[in-house]
Amino acid sequence: MGTVSLKVGDGTARFKRASVCSSAVNLLMLFSVIITNIFAFYAFTYHPTKLHHNHNPKSIALISEKVSLILREIHSSQKKLAQMEKEILGYESIDLSRPNTANELKEFLAHHELPLGKDSRTGITEMMASVGHSCEKSMDLLSQYMSYKVNGPCPDDWSLGQKLILRGCEPLPRRRCFAKSVPKVDLQPFPVSIWKNVSEKSFSWSGLGCKNLSCLNSKKLNKDCTGCFNIVNGYETQIYVKAKGKNDFLIDDVLAMGNGGTRVGFDMGGGSGTFAARMAERNVTMVTATLNSDAPFNEFIAARGLFPLYLSLDHRFPFYDNVFDLVHVANGLDVEGRPEKLEFFMFDIDRILRAGGLFWVDNFHFYNDEKRRALTRLIERFGYKKLKWVVGEKINSSAKSEVYLSAVLQKPVRV
């Protein structure tokens, strides 16, 4: 795979134009097979006339040499074909020979042989680091991220790391430096911590436009977070327990649909963690996936005694199959790009949700009818049972009507 092996299979490799070029790859492979078989047929059916009479050692040596040459040509052709396939599919390896590549990046990505040789259980002979394939497209930023003093303090560059993640460079390489420590002031015991603010000094505000919670609460940070850091007397104290419209499902009603079998769930784009907080009050453990987009979401969620997961929704979910009783998503379904990207996202949700588990789509905004039809058709392909399905309108701040979907779907048992 070039100078570095990438961990393909956890979502870190991304391919482009695969559907367009798959036929070309198949033709190349077919052509290679035909050529190599012709060479092999020639080698093993070639019998010089003199050989039948007196088994000349020179003739045997000549044939052996030709067979070896053909085998070398086959091996070379296979390597060239593999390289051509990578180029056609858009898959490349990280070139560490380019100038200005940080030494720490080279050290991290170097292969390390196992001290006792081949592992009998896994079959591997060396340890290989995992790094996102798309990091190749941001090598300047990646080298900047990996430029630091070993055993010293890490640069205050979390925003640089997040920029790489948003460009598909995920997972990021590990570093050998000490992350900046922010003293956590006024932390409360659980469950008091769920609805108790901590000191603003407990959060890192570097790289953010706002430097306090009041500033954050005065802004619409994203579609799922308007004033969401006000957990004392704001709307966050009512969400999921009091409905403002027909699209707002109550958390107790949804849990009742799970027949008491909801114990652990996954929340995507969970704002300041209020959904997980409401679930925690009902003895349901939630993992909340979020980045720190314009606000210290991860630190705030953790300060409430909840479990944040610093992960973009483009990454393959780092969970085993069929482990969650409930998956909650709001505008995380707003996946831009080709329809196949949304399909990959939905199949990954289906993978981690157990049979009989609940998939809660919470106030997803349809920008147009085409998007609504596409998502509806995709959901129907999975064969989920529609326990509740509401399409309703809301008036936005510009006095325009917007269409939203809220639904609770139950995953079927598949053989």
PDB file of C-alpha atoms in Angstrom, residues 3 6 51 54 78 117 135 140 143 159 161 174 178 244 262 265 282 290 333 353 360 367 393 399:
ATOM      1  CA  THR A   3       4.893   3.740   2.381  1.00  0.00           C
ATOM      2  CA  LEU A   6      -4.001   2.321   6.334  1.00  0.00           C
ATOM      3  CA  LEU A  51      15.095 -32.227 -25.924  1.00  0.00           C
ATOM      4  CA  ASN A  54      18.920 -36.218 -25.561  1.00  0.00           C
ATOM      5  CA  GLN A  78      -0.059  -7.915 -10.711  1.00  0.00           C
ATOM      6  CA  GLY A 117       7.423 -12.777  15.163  1.00  0.00           C
ATOM      7  CA  CYS A 135      -5.233  12.870   5.488  1.00  0.00           C
ATOM      8  CA  ASP A 140       0.462  20.435   5.172  1.00  0.00           C
ATOM      9  CA  SER A 143       2.449  17.914   9.366  1.00  0.00           C
ATOM     10  CA  SER A 159      -9.218  23.626  16.263  1.00  0.00           C
ATOM     11  CA  GLY A 161      -7.292  18.856  14.695  1.00  0.00           C
ATOM     12  CA  ARG A 174      -1.671   9.891  18.162  1.00  0.00           C
ATOM     13  CA  PHE A 178       0.812  16.428  27.081  1.00  0.00           C
ATOM     14  CA  LYS A 244     -44.523  22.575  21.597  1.00  0.00           C
ATOM     15  CA  THR A 262     -34.290   0.459  26.431  1.00  0.00           C
ATOM     16  CA  GLY A 265     -28.536   4.320  23.329  1.00  0.00           C
ATOM     17  CA  ARG A 282     -34.779   7.261  33.349  1.00  0.00           C
ATOM     18  CA  THR A 290     -20.543  15.695  18.852  1.00  0.00           C
ATOM     19  CA  LEU A 333     -29.555  12.892   8.668  1.00  0.00           C
ATOM     20  CA  LEU A 353     -29.064  -0.958  16.406  1.00  0.00           C
ATOM     21  CA  TRP A 360     -35.930   7.951  16.677  1.00  0.00           C
ATOM     22  CA  TYR A 367     -35.484  21.273   2.495  1.00  0.00           C
ATOM     23  CA  GLU A 393     -45.020  22.260   9.344  1.00  0.00           C
ATOM     24  CA  ALA A 399     -42.219  33.663   8.785  1.00  0.00           C
TER      25      ALA A 399
END
